[in-house]
């Protein structure tokens, strides 16, 4: 069964460093998302991406964040200068029809900023 | 602003019991509602999606209902098993691009 994959599973970085989190969505899906979950808190929406551009972004997704689909399969989230409060689990998700269809989530990347 | 609440926060039941998890949302203008399961330290597994025009969805021992007008959904789990132990998350899609708004979840423990 097709699934969303994410790499790495765990990333440790120092404050101020740039990180890139990688996702491979399900191959025929058109809508891509990033969410994050700070330990013990709700899963929060960050950004949605469709047709090679951002569809919607939350207040969390400030200028330090960017997303890219560099080729036909990968979808990346870049954090330019990490802060301690960026430590969280980051989930990538994809769906084939946006609002009408199920979102399928990857296993997540645990980001630890020291 | 859409808010999603799940009650109870935690639930412990003996194996074999039928149970109901509750989800409420403040804005009834939703496109769909999705139930997920999350195991500790893991990703989210989609269980059921209910479109706004639907009243319920069933998958195996799971049944989810949706009452949009009252802003409520329930997830019914029949004949619970220890393997059902996990956190169950409810999420609603109120926007046009599919961004989900999550509740904090109900942590379910099924005792053998």
PDB file of N, CA, C and O in Angstrom, chain A residues 18-45:
ATOM      1  N   UNK A  18      20.441  25.852  10.043  1.00  0.00           N
ATOM      2  CA  UNK A  18      19.379  25.561   9.078  1.00  0.00           C
ATOM      3  C   UNK A  18      19.136  24.052   9.031  1.00  0.00           C
ATOM      4  O   UNK A  18      20.095  23.271   9.104  1.00  0.00           O
ATOM      5  N   UNK A  19      17.866  23.675   8.930  1.00  0.00           N
ATOM      6  CA  UNK A  19      17.555  22.259   8.750  1.00  0.00           C
ATOM      7  C   UNK A  19      16.599  22.097   7.577  1.00  0.00           C
ATOM      8  O   UNK A  19      15.786  22.986   7.289  1.00  0.00           O
ATOM      9  N   UNK A  20      16.710  20.980   6.912  1.00  0.00           N
ATOM     10  CA  UNK A  20      15.772  20.623   5.848  1.00  0.00           C
ATOM     11  C   UNK A  20      15.179  19.261   6.176  1.00  0.00           C
ATOM     12  O   UNK A  20      15.897  18.278   6.360  1.00  0.00           O
ATOM     13  N   UNK A  21      13.869  19.238   6.256  1.00  0.00           N
ATOM     14  CA  UNK A  21      13.155  17.995   6.499  1.00  0.00           C
ATOM     15  C   UNK A  21      12.558  17.529   5.174  1.00  0.00           C
ATOM     16  O   UNK A  21      11.983  18.328   4.424  1.00  0.00           O
ATOM     17  N   UNK A  22      12.686  16.240   4.919  1.00  0.00           N
ATOM     18  CA  UNK A  22      12.289  15.717   3.617  1.00  0.00           C
ATOM     19  C   UNK A  22      11.107  14.765   3.701  1.00  0.00           C
ATOM     20  O   UNK A  22      10.964  14.009   4.651  1.00  0.00           O
ATOM     21  N   UNK A  23      10.310  14.808   2.663  1.00  0.00           N
ATOM     22  CA  UNK A  23       9.092  13.995   2.597  1.00  0.00           C
ATOM     23  C   UNK A  23       8.936  13.498   1.162  1.00  0.00           C
ATOM     24  O   UNK A  23       9.229  14.227   0.212  1.00  0.00           O
ATOM     25  N   UNK A  24       8.478  12.270   1.040  1.00  0.00           N
ATOM     26  CA  UNK A  24       8.060  11.763  -0.263  1.00  0.00           C
ATOM     27  C   UNK A  24       6.578  11.435  -0.155  1.00  0.00           C
ATOM     28  O   UNK A  24       6.197  10.445   0.488  1.00  0.00           O
ATOM     29  N   UNK A  25       5.720  12.280  -0.730  1.00  0.00           N
ATOM     30  CA  UNK A  25       4.275  12.026  -0.652  1.00  0.00           C
ATOM     31  C   UNK A  25       3.880  10.817  -1.498  1.00  0.00           C
ATOM     32  O   UNK A  25       4.681  10.300  -2.270  1.00  0.00           O
ATOM     33  N   UNK A  26       2.642  10.399  -1.360  1.00  0.00           N
ATOM     34  CA  UNK A  26       2.115   9.324  -2.198  1.00  0.00           C
ATOM     35  C   UNK A  26       2.095   9.815  -3.641  1.00  0.00           C
ATOM     36  O   UNK A  26       1.706  10.963  -3.915  1.00  0.00           O
ATOM     37  N   UNK A  27       2.506   8.948  -4.567  1.00  0.00           N
ATOM     38  CA  UNK A  27       2.912   9.391  -5.896  1.00  0.00           C
ATOM     39  C   UNK A  27       1.820  10.085  -6.715  1.00  0.00           C
ATOM     40  O   UNK A  27       2.110  11.003  -7.456  1.00  0.00           O
ATOM     41  N   UNK A  28       0.573   9.726  -6.615  1.00  0.00           N
ATOM     42  CA  UNK A  28      -0.446  10.378  -7.440  1.00  0.00           C
ATOM     43  C   UNK A  28      -1.169  11.502  -6.698  1.00  0.00           C
ATOM     44  O   UNK A  28      -2.168  12.037  -7.203  1.00  0.00           O
ATOM     45  N   UNK A  29      -0.690  11.857  -5.528  1.00  0.00           N
ATOM     46  CA  UNK A  29      -1.334  12.921  -4.762  1.00  0.00           C
ATOM     47  C   UNK A  29      -0.883  14.282  -5.266  1.00  0.00           C
ATOM     48  O   UNK A  29       0.234  14.457  -5.766  1.00  0.00           O
ATOM     49  N   UNK A  30      -1.776  15.271  -5.084  1.00  0.00           N
ATOM     50  CA  UNK A  30      -1.528  16.600  -5.615  1.00  0.00           C
ATOM     51  C   UNK A  30      -1.397  17.673  -4.538  1.00  0.00           C
ATOM     52  O   UNK A  30      -0.896  18.755  -4.808  1.00  0.00           O
ATOM     53  N   UNK A  31      -1.910  17.367  -3.339  1.00  0.00           N
ATOM     54  CA  UNK A  31      -1.904  18.334  -2.248  1.00  0.00           C
ATOM     55  C   UNK A  31      -0.950  17.858  -1.172  1.00  0.00           C
ATOM     56  O   UNK A  31      -0.978  16.691  -0.781  1.00  0.00           O
ATOM     57  N   UNK A  32      -0.135  18.782  -0.682  1.00  0.00           N
ATOM     58  CA  UNK A  32       0.879  18.410   0.292  1.00  0.00           C
ATOM     59  C   UNK A  32       0.805  19.367   1.469  1.00  0.00           C
ATOM     60  O   UNK A  32       0.486  20.553   1.301  1.00  0.00           O
ATOM     61  N   UNK A  33       1.124  18.830   2.654  1.00  0.00           N
ATOM     62  CA  UNK A  33       0.972  19.591   3.896  1.00  0.00           C
ATOM     63  C   UNK A  33       2.143  19.318   4.842  1.00  0.00           C
ATOM     64  O   UNK A  33       2.717  18.232   4.826  1.00  0.00           O
ATOM     65  N   UNK A  34       2.420  20.314   5.662  1.00  0.00           N
ATOM     66  CA  UNK A  34       3.289  20.112   6.811  1.00  0.00           C
ATOM     67  C   UNK A  34       2.511  20.496   8.072  1.00  0.00           C
ATOM     68  O   UNK A  34       1.818  21.527   8.089  1.00  0.00           O
ATOM     69  N   UNK A  35       2.660  19.665   9.106  1.00  0.00           N
ATOM     70  CA  UNK A  35       2.100  19.907  10.420  1.00  0.00           C
ATOM     71  C   UNK A  35       3.221  19.709  11.430  1.00  0.00           C
ATOM     72  O   UNK A  35       4.227  19.064  11.138  1.00  0.00           O
ATOM     73  N   UNK A  36       3.007  20.239  12.618  1.00  0.00           N
ATOM     74  CA  UNK A  36       3.970  19.945  13.669  1.00  0.00           C
ATOM     75  C   UNK A  36       3.218  19.644  14.965  1.00  0.00           C
ATOM     76  O   UNK A  36       2.068  20.053  15.156  1.00  0.00           O
ATOM     77  N   UNK A  37       3.895  18.907  15.833  1.00  0.00           N
ATOM     78  CA  UNK A  37       3.327  18.584  17.141  1.00  0.00           C
ATOM     79  C   UNK A  37       4.411  18.760  18.191  1.00  0.00           C
ATOM     80  O   UNK A  37       5.357  17.959  18.263  1.00  0.00           O
ATOM     81  N   UNK A  38       4.297  19.814  18.982  1.00  0.00           N
ATOM     82  CA  UNK A  38       5.186  19.995  20.121  1.00  0.00           C
ATOM     83  C   UNK A  38       4.770  18.983  21.173  1.00  0.00           C
ATOM     84  O   UNK A  38       3.577  18.695  21.339  1.00  0.00           O
ATOM     85  N   UNK A  39       5.753  18.446  21.875  1.00  0.00           N
ATOM     86  CA  UNK A  39       5.505  17.372  22.838  1.00  0.00           C
ATOM     87  C   UNK A  39       4.368  17.723  23.795  1.00  0.00           C
ATOM     88  O   UNK A  39       4.392  18.769  24.447  1.00  0.00           O
ATOM     89  N   UNK A  40       3.360  16.854  23.830  1.00  0.00           N
ATOM     90  CA  UNK A  40       2.241  17.033  24.751  1.00  0.00           C
ATOM     91  C   UNK A  40       1.173  17.996  24.263  1.00  0.00           C
ATOM     92  O   UNK A  40       0.191  18.236  24.968  1.00  0.00           O
ATOM     93  N   UNK A  41       1.350  18.524  23.052  1.00  0.00           N
ATOM     94  CA  UNK A  41       0.383  19.505  22.549  1.00  0.00           C
ATOM     95  C   UNK A  41      -0.331  18.980  21.297  1.00  0.00           C
ATOM     96  O   UNK A  41      -0.055  17.884  20.821  1.00  0.00           O
ATOM     97  N   UNK A  42      -1.252  19.786  20.802  1.00  0.00           N
ATOM     98  CA  UNK A  42      -2.031  19.398  19.626  1.00  0.00           C
ATOM     99  C   UNK A  42      -1.162  19.385  18.374  1.00  0.00           C
ATOM    100  O   UNK A  42      -0.162  20.108  18.290  1.00  0.00           O
ATOM    101  N   UNK A  43      -1.587  18.627  17.391  1.00  0.00           N
ATOM    102  CA  UNK A  43      -1.004  18.715  16.058  1.00  0.00           C
ATOM    103  C   UNK A  43      -1.467  20.036  15.445  1.00  0.00           C
ATOM    104  O   UNK A  43      -2.663  20.377  15.492  1.00  0.00           O
ATOM    105  N   UNK A  44      -0.517  20.805  14.888  1.00  0.00           N
ATOM    106  CA  UNK A  44      -0.838  22.129  14.348  1.00  0.00           C
ATOM    107  C   UNK A  44      -0.487  22.200  12.861  1.00  0.00           C
ATOM    108  O   UNK A  44       0.593  21.760  12.447  1.00  0.00           O
ATOM    109  N   UNK A  45      -1.376  22.798  12.102  1.00  0.00           N
ATOM    110  CA  UNK A  45      -1.147  23.003  10.680  1.00  0.00           C
ATOM    111  C   UNK A  45      -0.073  24.064  10.468  1.00  0.00           C
ATOM    112  O   UNK A  45      -0.051  25.103  11.129  1.00  0.00           O
TER     113      UNK A  45
END
